[in-house]
């Protein structure tokens, strides 16, 4: 593989019992991610789909964690995150993964999108790859937030 550009969508449920990001420690308890202050710790487990719609083909999941690293909280700079795309049976990359890291913010506060992330490596068909990813909100209708990911890989 020389260069590869993938586009996929993460579907994140931000409210209720099935919320996919969980604020586990720090300020902003009760699920209010916009109130997460310095040192707050969030974990997430989102579905990766081929498109914007809930009924689009499932490709895998995107899971990881983030820590608010700005003393002023998310509005002052966001959170440092680390996550992994794990592609499943619905994808031509079944069994492969891509690891990303970078600074993110909650839509409406913090640095405006799009957010650029570093691709630190991968497994399976992505073994030995590096690159970057651009993520930006694609649809927001609480409780579902959808983010478009443009992933650029090279070997």
Tab-separated table of C-alpha atoms in Angstrom:
chain	number	residue	atom	x	y	z
A	1	UNK	CA	0.000	0.000	0.000
A	2	UNK	CA	1.385	3.397	-0.948
A	3	UNK	CA	-1.104	6.105	0.049
A	4	UNK	CA	-4.655	5.546	1.233
A	5	UNK	CA	-7.500	7.929	2.024
A	6	UNK	CA	-10.394	6.537	4.092
A	7	UNK	CA	-13.590	8.355	4.991
A	8	UNK	CA	-15.800	7.057	7.782
A	9	UNK	CA	-18.182	8.409	10.407
A	10	UNK	CA	-18.173	7.920	14.163
A	11	UNK	CA	-21.616	7.850	15.776
A	12	UNK	CA	-21.512	9.090	19.368
A	13	UNK	CA	-24.521	9.037	21.712
A	14	UNK	CA	-23.991	11.840	24.230
A	15	UNK	CA	-26.995	11.412	26.541
A	16	UNK	CA	-28.734	8.742	28.549
A	17	UNK	CA	-27.870	5.237	29.642
A	18	UNK	CA	-26.331	4.354	26.267
A	19	UNK	CA	-24.013	7.371	26.115
A	20	UNK	CA	-20.770	6.395	24.401
A	21	UNK	CA	-18.510	9.012	26.025
A	22	UNK	CA	-18.402	8.745	29.827
A	23	UNK	CA	-16.945	11.380	32.124
A	24	UNK	CA	-15.300	9.197	34.783
A	25	UNK	CA	-13.343	11.577	36.990
A	26	UNK	CA	-13.043	15.309	37.544
A	27	UNK	CA	-15.516	18.148	37.197
A	28	UNK	CA	-18.650	18.062	35.094
A	29	UNK	CA	-20.052	14.839	36.538
A	30	UNK	CA	-23.468	13.844	35.285
A	31	UNK	CA	-22.400	13.619	31.667
A	32	UNK	CA	-21.942	17.340	30.914
A	33	UNK	CA	-18.773	17.173	28.827
A	34	UNK	CA	-18.772	20.952	28.302
A	35	UNK	CA	-18.252	21.380	32.068
A	36	UNK	CA	-15.268	19.016	32.204
A	37	UNK	CA	-12.409	20.875	33.876
A	38	UNK	CA	-8.663	20.426	34.035
A	39	UNK	CA	-7.726	16.843	34.862
A	40	UNK	CA	-11.137	15.379	34.007
A	41	UNK	CA	-10.942	11.918	32.460
A	42	UNK	CA	-13.300	10.691	29.714
A	43	UNK	CA	-13.542	7.286	28.046
A	44	UNK	CA	-15.428	6.661	24.810
A	45	UNK	CA	-16.628	3.737	22.716
A	46	UNK	CA	-18.280	4.879	19.485
A	47	UNK	CA	-19.639	3.012	16.483
A	48	UNK	CA	-17.864	3.558	13.132
A	49	UNK	CA	-20.185	3.646	10.125
A	50	UNK	CA	-19.865	4.069	6.391
A	51	UNK	CA	-22.172	7.096	6.362
A	52	UNK	CA	-24.061	9.730	8.330
A	53	UNK	CA	-27.287	7.810	8.814
A	54	UNK	CA	-27.878	5.464	11.729
A	55	UNK	CA	-28.861	2.712	9.287
A	56	UNK	CA	-25.623	2.993	7.267
A	57	UNK	CA	-23.246	0.023	7.244
A	58	UNK	CA	-21.288	-0.559	10.475
A	59	UNK	CA	-17.529	-0.775	9.867
A	60	UNK	CA	-16.281	-1.206	13.435
A	61	UNK	CA	-15.724	0.929	16.521
A	62	UNK	CA	-13.597	3.814	17.742
A	63	UNK	CA	-12.688	3.670	21.413
A	64	UNK	CA	-10.214	5.342	23.729
A	65	UNK	CA	-9.783	7.994	26.381
A	66	UNK	CA	-9.122	11.703	26.876
A	67	UNK	CA	-7.868	13.965	29.648
A	68	UNK	CA	-8.622	17.698	29.856
A	69	UNK	CA	-5.127	19.175	29.747
A	70	UNK	CA	-5.900	22.921	29.758
A	71	UNK	CA	-6.140	24.598	33.169
A	72	UNK	CA	-9.134	26.586	31.882
A	73	UNK	CA	-10.925	23.372	30.882
A	74	UNK	CA	-12.280	22.455	27.470
A	75	UNK	CA	-13.127	26.058	26.463
A	76	UNK	CA	-9.456	26.966	26.967
A	77	UNK	CA	-8.008	24.288	24.721
A	78	UNK	CA	-9.640	20.899	24.905
A	79	UNK	CA	-8.450	17.473	25.858
A	80	UNK	CA	-5.594	15.248	24.850
A	81	UNK	CA	-7.028	12.006	23.481
A	82	UNK	CA	-5.828	8.631	22.379
A	83	UNK	CA	-8.074	6.283	20.460
A	84	UNK	CA	-8.156	3.322	18.136
A	85	UNK	CA	-10.296	2.502	15.125
A	86	UNK	CA	-10.976	-1.245	15.128
A	87	UNK	CA	-12.433	-2.409	11.827
A	88	UNK	CA	-14.794	-5.376	11.903
A	89	UNK	CA	-16.700	-7.733	9.624
A	90	UNK	CA	-18.521	-4.932	7.807
A	91	UNK	CA	-15.253	-3.494	6.503
A	92	UNK	CA	-12.740	-4.553	3.869
A	93	UNK	CA	-10.166	-3.912	6.640
A	94	UNK	CA	-11.650	-6.520	9.017
A	95	UNK	CA	-9.241	-7.288	11.861
A	96	UNK	CA	-7.126	-4.179	11.248
A	97	UNK	CA	-6.795	-1.089	13.430
A	98	UNK	CA	-5.533	2.503	13.314
A	99	UNK	CA	-4.257	4.339	16.433
A	100	UNK	CA	-4.722	8.133	16.648
A	101	UNK	CA	-3.805	10.817	19.152
A	102	UNK	CA	-4.189	14.580	19.423
A	103	UNK	CA	-6.081	17.455	20.994
A	104	UNK	CA	-9.867	17.626	20.677
A	105	UNK	CA	-12.668	19.834	21.953
A	106	UNK	CA	-16.398	19.540	22.446
A	107	UNK	CA	-18.437	21.100	19.580
A	108	UNK	CA	-19.508	24.598	20.555
A	109	UNK	CA	-16.606	25.199	22.976
A	110	UNK	CA	-12.847	25.036	22.666
A	111	UNK	CA	-10.880	25.290	19.424
A	112	UNK	CA	-13.171	25.159	16.388
A	113	UNK	CA	-13.217	22.126	14.093
A	114	UNK	CA	-11.845	20.592	12.003
A	115	UNK	CA	-9.446	18.850	14.370
A	116	UNK	CA	-6.265	17.279	13.061
A	117	UNK	CA	-4.982	14.118	14.733
A	118	UNK	CA	-1.766	12.141	14.381
A	119	UNK	CA	-1.886	8.540	13.187
A	120	UNK	CA	0.763	6.768	15.223
A	121	UNK	CA	0.427	3.374	13.570
A	122	UNK	CA	-1.807	0.454	12.821
A	123	UNK	CA	-2.238	-3.295	12.738
A	124	UNK	CA	-3.242	-5.798	10.071
A	125	UNK	CA	-3.567	-4.102	6.677
A	126	UNK	CA	-2.378	-0.848	8.291
A	127	UNK	CA	0.818	-2.274	9.828
A	128	UNK	CA	3.705	0.144	9.314
A	129	UNK	CA	1.448	3.037	8.291
A	130	UNK	CA	1.602	6.595	9.544
A	131	UNK	CA	-0.340	9.697	8.694
A	132	UNK	CA	-2.973	12.075	9.925
A	133	UNK	CA	-6.724	12.297	10.326
A	134	UNK	CA	-9.071	15.246	10.029
A	135	UNK	CA	-12.254	15.023	12.118
A	136	UNK	CA	-15.193	17.402	12.082
A	137	UNK	CA	-18.830	17.418	13.147
A	138	UNK	CA	-21.097	16.121	10.388
A	139	UNK	CA	-24.499	15.989	12.132
A	140	UNK	CA	-25.660	16.965	15.595
A	141	UNK	CA	-29.152	16.048	16.725
A	142	UNK	CA	-29.028	15.202	20.432
A	143	UNK	CA	-28.427	12.628	21.608
A	144	UNK	CA	-26.586	11.529	18.421
A	145	UNK	CA	-23.468	13.354	17.284
A	146	UNK	CA	-21.829	12.202	14.056
A	147	UNK	CA	-18.246	13.079	13.161
A	148	UNK	CA	-16.714	12.719	9.697
A	149	UNK	CA	-13.185	11.325	9.658
A	150	UNK	CA	-10.849	11.720	6.693
A	151	UNK	CA	-7.924	9.399	7.370
A	152	UNK	CA	-4.749	9.789	5.293
A	153	UNK	CA	-2.224	6.953	5.510
A	154	UNK	CA	1.133	6.253	3.897
A	155	UNK	CA	3.639	3.459	4.245
